[in-house]
CSV table of N, CA and C in Angstrom, one decimal:
chain,number,residue,atom,x,y,z
A,1,MET,N,0.9,-1.2,-0.1
A,1,MET,CA,0.0,0.0,0.0
A,1,MET,C,0.9,1.2,-0.1
A,2,ALA,N,0.7,2.1,-1.1
A,2,ALA,CA,1.7,3.0,-1.2
A,2,ALA,C,1.4,4.3,0.0
A,3,PHE,N,0.3,4.4,0.3
A,3,PHE,CA,0.0,5.4,1.3
A,3,PHE,C,0.6,5.1,2.6
A,4,MET,N,0.7,3.9,3.0
A,4,MET,CA,1.4,3.5,4.3
A,4,MET,C,2.9,3.9,4.1
A,5,SER,N,3.4,3.7,3.1
A,5,SER,CA,5.0,4.0,3.1
A,5,SER,C,5.1,5.5,3.3
A,6,GLN,N,4.1,6.3,3.1
A,6,GLN,CA,4.3,7.8,3.2
A,6,GLN,C,4.5,8.1,4.8
A,7,LEU,N,4.0,7.2,5.6
A,7,LEU,CA,4.2,7.2,7.1
A,7,LEU,C,5.6,7.3,7.4
A,8,ASN,N,6.5,6.8,6.7
A,8,ASN,CA,7.9,6.7,7.0
A,8,ASN,C,8.4,8.2,7.0
A,9,ILE,N,8.0,9.1,6.3
A,9,ILE,CA,8.5,10.5,6.4
A,9,ILE,C,8.4,11.1,7.9
A,10,PRO,N,7.1,11.2,8.5
A,10,PRO,CA,7.2,11.8,9.8
A,10,PRO,C,7.9,10.9,10.9
A,11,VAL,N,7.8,9.5,10.6
A,11,VAL,CA,8.6,8.7,11.6
A,11,VAL,C,10.1,9.0,11.5
A,12,SER,N,10.5,9.2,10.2
A,12,SER,CA,12.0,9.4,10.2
A,12,SER,C,12.4,10.8,10.9
A,13,GLY,N,11.4,11.6,10.8
A,13,GLY,CA,11.7,13.0,11.4
A,13,GLY,C,11.6,12.8,13.0
A,14,MET,N,10.8,12.1,13.5
A,14,MET,CA,10.7,11.7,15.0
A,14,MET,C,11.9,11.0,15.4
A,15,THR,N,12.4,10.1,14.6
A,15,THR,CA,13.7,9.4,14.9
A,15,THR,C,14.9,10.3,15.0
A,16,ALA,N,15.0,11.2,14.0
A,16,ALA,CA,16.1,12.2,13.9
A,16,ALA,C,16.0,13.1,15.1
A,17,GLN,N,14.9,13.5,15.4
A,17,GLN,CA,14.8,14.5,16.6
A,17,GLN,C,15.0,13.7,17.9
A,18,ARG,N,14.6,12.5,18.0
A,18,ARG,CA,15.1,11.8,19.3
A,18,ARG,C,16.5,11.6,19.5
A,19,LEU,N,17.2,11.4,18.3
A,19,LEU,CA,18.7,11.3,18.5
A,19,LEU,C,19.2,12.7,18.7
A,20,ARG,N,18.6,13.7,18.2
A,20,ARG,CA,19.1,15.0,18.5
A,20,ARG,C,19.0,15.4,19.9
A,21,MET,N,17.8,14.9,20.6
A,21,MET,CA,17.7,15.1,22.0
A,21,MET,C,18.6,14.4,22.9
A,22,GLU,N,19.0,13.1,22.4
A,22,GLU,CA,20.0,12.4,23.1
A,22,GLU,C,21.4,13.1,23.1
A,23,VAL,N,21.7,13.6,22.0
A,23,VAL,CA,22.9,14.4,21.9
A,23,VAL,C,22.9,15.6,22.7
A,24,ILE,N,21.8,16.2,22.7
A,24,ILE,CA,21.7,17.5,23.7
A,24,ILE,C,21.8,17.1,25.1
A,25,GLY,N,21.1,16.0,25.5
A,25,GLY,CA,21.2,15.5,26.8
A,25,GLY,C,22.6,15.1,27.2
A,26,GLU,N,23.4,14.5,26.2
A,26,GLU,CA,24.9,14.3,26.7
A,26,GLU,C,25.7,15.5,26.8
A,27,ASN,N,25.3,16.6,25.9
A,27,ASN,CA,25.9,17.8,26.1
A,27,ASN,C,25.8,18.4,27.5
A,28,VAL,N,24.6,18.4,28.0
A,28,VAL,CA,24.2,18.9,29.2
A,28,VAL,C,24.8,18.2,30.4
A,29,ALA,N,24.8,16.9,30.1
A,29,ALA,CA,25.4,15.9,31.3
A,29,ALA,C,26.8,16.2,31.4
A,30,LYS,N,27.5,16.6,30.3
A,30,LYS,CA,29.0,16.7,30.3
A,30,LYS,C,29.5,18.1,30.3
A,31,ALA,N,28.5,19.1,30.7
A,31,ALA,CA,28.8,20.6,30.6
A,31,ALA,C,30.0,20.9,31.7
A,32,GLN,N,30.2,20.1,32.6
A,32,GLN,CA,31.3,20.3,33.6
A,32,GLN,C,32.6,19.6,33.5
A,33,VAL,N,32.5,18.6,32.6
A,33,VAL,CA,33.6,17.7,32.4
A,33,VAL,C,34.9,18.5,31.9
A,34,THR,N,36.0,18.5,32.6
A,34,THR,CA,37.2,19.3,32.2
A,34,THR,C,38.2,18.3,31.8
A,35,GLN,N,38.1,17.1,31.8
A,35,GLN,CA,39.0,16.1,31.3
A,35,GLN,C,38.4,14.8,30.7
A,36,THR,N,38.7,14.6,29.6
A,36,THR,CA,38.0,13.4,28.9
A,36,THR,C,39.1,12.3,28.8
A,37,GLU,N,38.7,11.2,28.3
A,37,GLU,CA,39.7,10.2,28.0
A,37,GLU,C,40.6,10.5,27.0
A,38,ALA,N,40.2,11.3,26.1
A,38,ALA,CA,41.1,11.7,24.9
A,38,ALA,C,41.9,12.8,25.4
A,39,GLY,N,41.6,13.4,26.4
A,39,GLY,CA,42.4,14.6,26.9
A,39,GLY,C,41.8,15.9,26.6
A,40,GLY,N,41.7,16.7,27.6
A,40,GLY,CA,41.0,18.2,27.4
A,40,GLY,C,39.6,18.0,27.7
A,41,PRO,N,39.0,19.2,27.7
A,41,PRO,CA,37.5,19.2,28.2
A,41,PRO,C,36.7,18.6,27.1
A,42,TYR,N,35.4,18.3,27.5
A,42,TYR,CA,34.4,17.7,26.6
A,42,TYR,C,34.2,18.8,25.5
A,43,ARG,N,33.9,18.3,24.2
A,43,ARG,CA,33.5,19.1,23.2
A,43,ARG,C,32.1,18.9,22.8
A,44,ARG,N,31.4,20.1,22.6
A,44,ARG,CA,30.0,20.2,22.4
A,44,ARG,C,29.7,19.3,21.0
A,45,GLN,N,28.6,18.5,21.0
A,45,GLN,CA,28.3,18.0,19.7
A,45,GLN,C,27.0,18.4,19.2
A,46,ILE,N,26.9,18.4,17.9
A,46,ILE,CA,25.7,18.8,17.2
A,46,ILE,C,25.3,17.8,16.3
A,47,THR,N,24.0,17.6,15.8
A,47,THR,CA,23.5,16.8,14.9
A,47,THR,C,23.3,17.5,13.5
A,48,LEU,N,23.7,16.8,12.5
A,48,LEU,CA,23.5,17.3,11.1
A,48,LEU,C,22.6,16.4,10.4
A,49,PHE,N,21.4,17.1,10.0
A,49,PHE,CA,20.4,16.2,9.3
A,49,PHE,C,20.7,16.4,7.9
A,50,SER,N,20.2,15.3,7.1
A,50,SER,CA,20.1,15.4,5.6
A,50,SER,C,18.8,14.8,5.1
A,51,GLU,N,18.5,15.2,3.9
A,51,GLU,CA,17.2,14.7,3.4
A,51,GLU,C,17.5,13.2,2.7
A,52,ILE,N,16.5,12.5,2.9
A,52,ILE,CA,16.4,11.1,2.0
A,52,ILE,C,15.5,11.4,1.0
A,53,ARG,N,16.0,11.4,-0.3
A,53,ARG,CA,15.1,11.5,-1.4
A,53,ARG,C,14.7,10.1,-1.9
A,54,GLY,N,13.5,10.0,-2.0
A,54,GLY,CA,12.9,8.7,-2.5
A,54,GLY,C,12.5,8.6,-4.0
A,55,TYR,N,12.6,9.9,-4.5
A,55,TYR,CA,12.2,9.9,-6.0
A,55,TYR,C,13.1,11.0,-6.7
A,56,LYS,N,13.1,10.8,-8.0
A,56,LYS,CA,13.8,11.9,-8.8
A,56,LYS,C,12.7,12.8,-9.4
A,57,ASN,N,13.1,14.1,-9.8
A,57,ASN,CA,12.2,15.0,-10.3
A,57,ASN,C,11.7,14.5,-11.7
A,58,VAL,N,10.4,14.8,-11.8
A,58,VAL,CA,9.8,14.4,-13.0
A,58,VAL,C,10.1,15.3,-14.2
A,59,ASN,N,10.4,14.8,-15.4
A,59,ASN,CA,10.5,15.7,-16.5
A,59,ASN,C,9.1,16.0,-17.1
A,60,THR,N,8.8,17.0,-17.0
A,60,THR,CA,7.4,17.3,-17.7
A,60,THR,C,7.4,18.2,-18.8
A,61,SER,N,8.4,18.1,-19.5
A,61,SER,CA,8.5,18.8,-20.8
A,61,SER,C,7.4,18.4,-21.8
A,62,ARG,N,7.0,19.3,-22.7
A,62,ARG,CA,5.9,19.3,-23.5
A,62,ARG,C,6.1,18.1,-24.6
A,63,ASN,N,7.2,17.7,-24.8
A,63,ASN,CA,7.4,16.7,-25.8
A,63,ASN,C,7.3,15.3,-25.3
A,64,ARG,N,7.0,15.1,-24.0
A,64,ARG,CA,6.7,13.8,-23.4
A,64,ARG,C,5.3,13.4,-23.3
A,65,ARG,N,4.9,12.1,-23.6
A,65,ARG,CA,3.5,11.9,-23.6
A,65,ARG,C,3.1,11.9,-22.1
A,66,PHE,N,1.7,12.1,-22.0
A,66,PHE,CA,1.2,12.1,-20.6
A,66,PHE,C,1.3,10.8,-19.9
A,67,GLY,N,1.2,9.7,-20.7
A,67,GLY,CA,1.1,8.3,-20.3
A,67,GLY,C,2.7,8.1,-19.6
A,68,GLU,N,3.6,8.5,-20.3
A,68,GLU,CA,5.0,8.3,-19.7
A,68,GLU,C,5.3,9.0,-18.5
A,69,ILE,N,4.8,10.3,-18.4
A,69,ILE,CA,4.9,11.0,-17.2
A,69,ILE,C,4.2,10.3,-16.0
A,70,PHE,N,2.9,9.8,-16.3
A,70,PHE,CA,2.2,9.1,-15.3
A,70,PHE,C,2.8,7.8,-14.9
A,71,GLU,N,3.3,6.9,-15.8
A,71,GLU,CA,4.1,5.9,-15.5
A,71,GLU,C,5.4,6.1,-14.5
A,72,MET,N,6.0,7.2,-14.9
A,72,MET,CA,7.2,7.6,-14.0
A,72,MET,C,6.8,7.9,-12.7
A,73,THR,N,5.6,8.6,-12.6
A,73,THR,CA,5.2,9.1,-11.3
A,73,THR,C,4.7,7.8,-10.5
A,74,LEU,N,4.1,6.8,-11.0
A,74,LEU,CA,3.8,5.6,-10.3
A,74,LEU,C,5.1,4.8,-9.8
A,75,ALA,N,6.1,4.8,-10.7
A,75,ALA,CA,7.3,4.2,-10.3
A,75,ALA,C,8.0,4.9,-9.1
A,76,GLN,N,7.9,6.3,-9.2
A,76,GLN,CA,8.5,7.1,-8.1
A,76,GLN,C,7.8,6.9,-6.8
A,77,ARG,N,6.4,6.7,-6.9
A,77,ARG,CA,5.6,6.4,-5.6
A,77,ARG,C,6.1,5.2,-5.0
A,78,ARG,N,6.5,4.2,-5.7
A,78,ARG,CA,7.0,2.9,-5.2
A,78,ARG,C,8.2,3.2,-4.3
A,79,GLU,N,9.2,4.1,-4.9
A,79,GLU,CA,10.4,4.4,-4.2
A,79,GLU,C,10.2,5.4,-3.1
A,80,GLN,N,9.1,6.0,-3.0
A,80,GLN,CA,8.8,7.0,-1.9
A,80,GLN,C,8.9,6.5,-0.5
A,81,ARG,N,8.9,5.2,-0.3
A,81,ARG,CA,9.0,4.7,1.1
A,81,ARG,C,10.4,5.0,1.7
A,82,ASN,N,11.3,5.4,1.0
A,82,ASN,CA,12.7,5.8,1.6
A,82,ASN,C,12.8,7.3,1.9
A,83,ALA,N,11.7,8.0,1.5
A,83,ALA,CA,11.8,9.6,1.7
A,83,ALA,C,11.8,9.9,3.1
A,84,GLY,N,12.3,11.1,3.5
A,84,GLY,CA,12.4,11.5,4.9
A,84,GLY,C,13.5,12.2,5.3
A,85,VAL,N,13.9,12.1,6.4
A,85,VAL,CA,15.0,12.9,7.0
A,85,VAL,C,16.0,12.0,7.8
A,86,GLN,N,17.3,12.0,7.7
A,86,GLN,CA,18.1,11.2,8.5
A,86,GLN,C,19.2,12.0,9.1
A,87,VAL,N,19.8,11.5,10.3
A,87,VAL,CA,20.9,12.3,10.9
A,87,VAL,C,22.2,11.8,10.0
A,88,ALA,N,22.8,12.7,9.3
A,88,ALA,CA,23.9,12.4,8.4
A,88,ALA,C,25.1,12.3,9.3
A,89,ALA,N,25.3,13.1,10.4
A,89,ALA,CA,26.5,13.1,11.3
A,89,ALA,C,26.3,13.7,12.7
A,90,VAL,N,27.0,13.1,13.5
A,90,VAL,CA,27.0,14.0,14.9
A,90,VAL,C,28.5,14.5,14.9
A,91,LEU,N,28.6,15.8,14.9
A,91,LEU,CA,29.8,16.6,14.9
A,91,LEU,C,30.2,17.1,16.1
A,92,LYS,N,31.5,17.1,16.4
A,92,LYS,CA,32.0,17.8,17.6
A,92,LYS,C,32.5,19.2,17.1
A,93,LEU,N,32.1,20.3,17.8
A,93,LEU,CA,32.6,21.5,17.4
A,93,LEU,C,34.0,21.8,17.9
A,94,GLU,N,34.6,22.3,16.9
A,94,GLU,CA,36.1,22.6,17.1
A,94,GLU,C,36.5,23.9,17.8
A,95,ASP,N,37.6,24.1,18.3
A,95,ASP,CA,38.0,25.3,19.0
A,95,ASP,C,37.5,26.6,18.3
A,96,GLU,N,37.9,26.7,17.1
A,96,GLU,CA,37.6,27.9,16.3
A,96,GLU,C,36.1,28.2,16.2
A,97,ASP,N,35.3,27.2,16.1
A,97,ASP,CA,33.9,27.3,16.2
A,97,ASP,C,33.3,27.8,17.5
A,98,SER,N,33.8,27.2,18.6
A,98,SER,CA,33.2,27.5,19.9
A,98,SER,C,34.4,27.2,20.9
A,99,PRO,N,35.1,28.2,21.3
A,99,PRO,CA,36.3,27.9,22.1
A,99,PRO,C,35.8,27.5,23.6
A,100,PHE,N,36.9,26.8,24.3
A,100,PHE,CA,36.6,26.5,25.7
A,100,PHE,C,36.5,27.7,26.6
A,101,ILE,N,35.9,27.5,27.8
A,101,ILE,CA,35.9,28.6,28.7
A,101,ILE,C,36.9,28.6,29.7
A,102,PRO,N,37.8,29.5,29.7
A,102,PRO,CA,38.9,29.4,30.8
A,102,PRO,C,38.4,29.9,32.2
A,103,VAL,N,38.8,29.1,33.1
A,103,VAL,CA,38.5,29.4,34.6
A,103,VAL,C,39.9,29.6,35.3
A,104,TYR,N,40.1,30.6,36.1
A,104,TYR,CA,41.4,30.7,36.9
A,104,TYR,C,41.2,30.1,38.2
A,105,ASP,N,41.7,28.9,38.4
A,105,ASP,CA,41.9,28.3,39.7
A,105,ASP,C,43.1,27.5,39.7
A,106,PRO,N,44.3,28.1,40.3
A,106,PRO,CA,45.4,27.2,40.3
A,106,PRO,C,45.4,26.1,41.2
A,107,THR,N,44.5,25.9,41.9
A,107,THR,CA,44.3,24.6,42.9
A,107,THR,C,43.6,23.5,42.2
A,108,HIS,N,43.0,23.8,41.0
A,108,HIS,CA,42.2,22.7,40.3
A,108,HIS,C,43.2,21.7,39.7
A,109,PRO,N,43.0,20.3,39.7
A,109,PRO,CA,43.8,19.4,39.3
A,109,PRO,C,44.1,19.4,37.8
A,110,HIS,N,43.3,20.1,37.0
A,110,HIS,CA,43.6,20.1,35.6
A,110,HIS,C,43.9,21.5,35.2
A,111,ALA,N,44.4,22.3,36.1
A,111,ALA,CA,45.0,23.7,35.9
A,111,ALA,C,46.2,23.6,35.1
A,112,ASP,N,46.4,24.4,34.2
A,112,ASP,CA,47.8,24.6,33.3
A,112,ASP,C,48.7,25.3,34.3
A,113,GLU,N,49.9,25.6,33.6
A,113,GLU,CA,51.1,26.3,34.3
A,113,GLU,C,50.6,27.7,34.6
A,114,ASP,N,49.7,28.2,33.9
A,114,ASP,CA,49.2,29.6,34.3
A,114,ASP,C,48.0,29.7,35.3
A,115,GLY,N,47.6,28.4,35.7
A,115,GLY,CA,46.5,28.5,36.8
A,115,GLY,C,45.1,28.4,36.2
A,116,TYR,N,45.0,28.2,34.7
A,116,TYR,CA,43.7,28.0,34.2
A,116,TYR,C,43.4,26.7,33.9
A,117,TYR,N,42.1,26.3,34.1
A,117,TYR,CA,41.6,25.0,33.6
A,117,TYR,C,40.4,25.5,32.6
A,118,TYR,N,40.0,24.7,31.8
A,118,TYR,CA,39.0,24.9,30.7
A,118,TYR,C,37.6,24.2,30.8
A,119,LEU,N,36.6,24.8,30.9
A,119,LEU,CA,35.3,24.3,30.8
A,119,LEU,C,34.8,23.8,29.3
A,120,PRO,N,34.0,23.0,29.1
A,120,PRO,CA,33.5,22.6,27.8
A,120,PRO,C,32.9,23.7,27.2
A,121,ASN,N,32.7,23.7,25.9
A,121,ASN,CA,32.2,24.7,25.1
A,121,ASN,C,30.6,24.5,24.9
A,122,VAL,N,30.0,24.1,26.0
A,122,VAL,CA,28.6,23.9,26.2
A,122,VAL,C,28.0,25.0,26.9
A,123,ASP,N,27.0,25.6,26.3
A,123,ASP,CA,26.2,26.7,26.9
A,123,ASP,C,24.8,26.0,27.2
A,124,VAL,N,24.6,25.8,28.6
A,124,VAL,CA,23.3,25.0,28.9
A,124,VAL,C,22.1,25.8,28.4
A,125,ALA,N,22.1,27.1,28.4
A,125,ALA,CA,20.9,27.8,28.0
A,125,ALA,C,20.7,27.6,26.5
A,126,GLU,N,21.7,27.5,25.7
A,126,GLU,CA,21.6,27.3,24.3
A,126,GLU,C,21.2,25.8,24.1
A,127,GLU,N,21.5,24.9,25.0
A,127,GLU,CA,21.2,23.4,24.8
A,127,GLU,C,19.7,23.4,25.2
A,128,GLN,N,19.2,24.1,26.1
A,128,GLN,CA,17.9,24.2,26.5
A,128,GLN,C,16.9,24.6,25.3
A,129,MET,N,17.5,25.7,24.8
A,129,MET,CA,16.5,26.2,23.6
A,129,MET,C,16.7,25.1,22.5
A,130,ASP,N,17.8,24.5,22.1
A,130,ASP,CA,17.8,23.4,21.1
A,130,ASP,C,16.9,22.3,21.5
A,131,SER,N,16.8,22.0,22.8
A,131,SER,CA,16.0,20.9,23.3
A,131,SER,C,14.6,21.2,23.2
A,132,MET,N,14.2,22.4,23.2
A,132,MET,CA,12.7,22.9,23.1
A,132,MET,C,12.5,22.8,21.7
A,133,ALA,N,13.4,23.3,20.8
A,133,ALA,CA,13.1,23.2,19.4
A,133,ALA,C,13.1,21.8,18.8
A,134,ALA,N,13.9,20.9,19.3
A,134,ALA,CA,13.7,19.5,18.9
A,134,ALA,C,12.5,18.8,19.4
A,135,SER,N,12.1,19.1,20.7
A,135,SER,CA,10.9,18.6,21.2
A,135,SER,C,9.6,19.0,20.3
A,136,GLN,N,9.7,20.3,20.0
A,136,GLN,CA,8.5,20.9,19.2
A,136,GLN,C,8.6,20.2,17.9
A,137,SER,N,9.7,20.0,17.2
A,137,SER,CA,9.8,19.3,16.0
A,137,SER,C,9.2,17.9,16.1
A,138,TYR,N,9.6,17.2,17.0
A,138,TYR,CA,9.1,15.8,17.2
A,138,TYR,C,7.7,15.8,17.5
A,139,LEU,N,7.1,16.7,18.2
A,139,LEU,CA,5.6,16.9,18.2
A,139,LEU,C,5.0,17.3,17.1
A,140,ASN,N,5.5,18.1,16.2
A,140,ASN,CA,5.1,18.4,14.9
A,140,ASN,C,5.0,17.1,14.0
A,141,ASN,N,6.0,16.3,14.0
A,141,ASN,CA,6.2,15.2,13.2
A,141,ASN,C,4.9,14.2,13.7
A,142,LEU,N,4.8,14.1,15.0
A,142,LEU,CA,3.7,13.2,15.6
A,142,LEU,C,2.5,13.7,15.2
A,143,ALA,N,2.2,14.9,15.1
A,143,ALA,CA,0.9,15.4,14.7
A,143,ALA,C,0.7,15.1,13.2
A,144,VAL,N,1.7,15.2,12.3
A,144,VAL,CA,1.5,14.8,11.1
A,144,VAL,C,1.2,13.3,10.9
A,145,TYR,N,1.9,12.6,11.7
A,145,TYR,CA,1.7,11.1,11.7
A,145,TYR,C,0.3,10.7,12.2
A,146,ASP,N,-0.1,11.4,13.1
A,146,ASP,CA,-1.5,11.1,13.6
A,146,ASP,C,-2.6,11.5,12.7
A,147,THR,N,-2.3,12.7,11.9
A,147,THR,CA,-3.4,13.1,10.9
A,147,THR,C,-3.4,12.2,9.8
A,148,MET,N,-2.3,11.5,9.3
A,148,MET,CA,-2.1,10.6,8.4
A,148,MET,C,-2.9,9.3,8.6
A,149,VAL,N,-2.6,8.8,9.8
A,149,VAL,CA,-3.2,7.6,10.1
A,149,VAL,C,-4.8,7.8,10.4
A,150,SER,N,-5.3,9.0,10.8
A,150,SER,CA,-6.7,9.3,11.0
A,150,SER,C,-7.4,9.4,9.5
A,151,MET,N,-6.5,10.1,8.6
A,151,MET,CA,-7.1,10.1,7.3
A,151,MET,C,-7.3,8.7,6.6
A,152,ALA,N,-6.3,7.9,6.9
A,152,ALA,CA,-6.4,6.5,6.4
A,152,ALA,C,-7.4,5.8,6.9
A,153,GLN,N,-7.7,5.9,8.3
A,153,GLN,CA,-8.9,5.3,8.8
A,153,GLN,C,-10.2,5.8,8.3
A,154,ARG,N,-10.4,7.0,8.2
A,154,ARG,CA,-11.5,7.5,7.7
A,154,ARG,C,-11.8,7.1,6.2
A,155,THR,N,-10.7,7.0,5.4
A,155,THR,CA,-10.8,6.4,4.0
A,155,THR,C,-11.3,5.1,4.0
A,156,LEU,N,-10.7,4.3,4.8
A,156,LEU,CA,-11.1,2.9,4.9
A,156,LEU,C,-12.5,2.8,5.4
A,157,SER,N,-13.0,3.6,6.2
A,157,SER,CA,-14.3,3.4,6.8
A,157,SER,C,-15.5,3.8,5.8
A,158,MET,N,-15.0,4.7,4.7
A,158,MET,CA,-15.9,5.1,3.7
A,158,MET,C,-16.4,4.0,2.7
A,159,GLY,N,-15.6,3.0,2.8
A,159,GLY,CA,-15.9,1.7,1.9
A,159,GLY,C,-16.8,0.8,2.6
A,160,ARG,N,-17.3,1.1,3.8
A,160,ARG,CA,-18.2,0.0,4.5
A,160,ARG,C,-19.6,0.4,4.2
């Protein structure tokens, strides 16, 4: 059923936003980590989304027959099940994008020779705003999913 494959679009959005929320949660949890296993403070991570295209653009030039365009569209609908969004990468922000926060405390165990230690490049307020945006996007995708399911149920009940 071609319609059911369309449900993958909002589901993929919800999945991507859930992973984004996990990355945000990790950033907040490690906002005070001054020394990681790799050495140095924790680096903030962000998610990078990309589109999943399940179809190619239709060539609708006038020299094509309507039947050819219609057949191409049906074939594209079969491929539509792979459409949506995906997390392309989880990236660590580098120093030039977002530098570490220096704190002067010569007694801190991770202080350098000048008496400074460095906090991660995580701004908890910014993470909270990102979390609210991801949550709202998740809820929007859920609303689209619920609407699509409701439409399918109403359509099926019309045949009774």
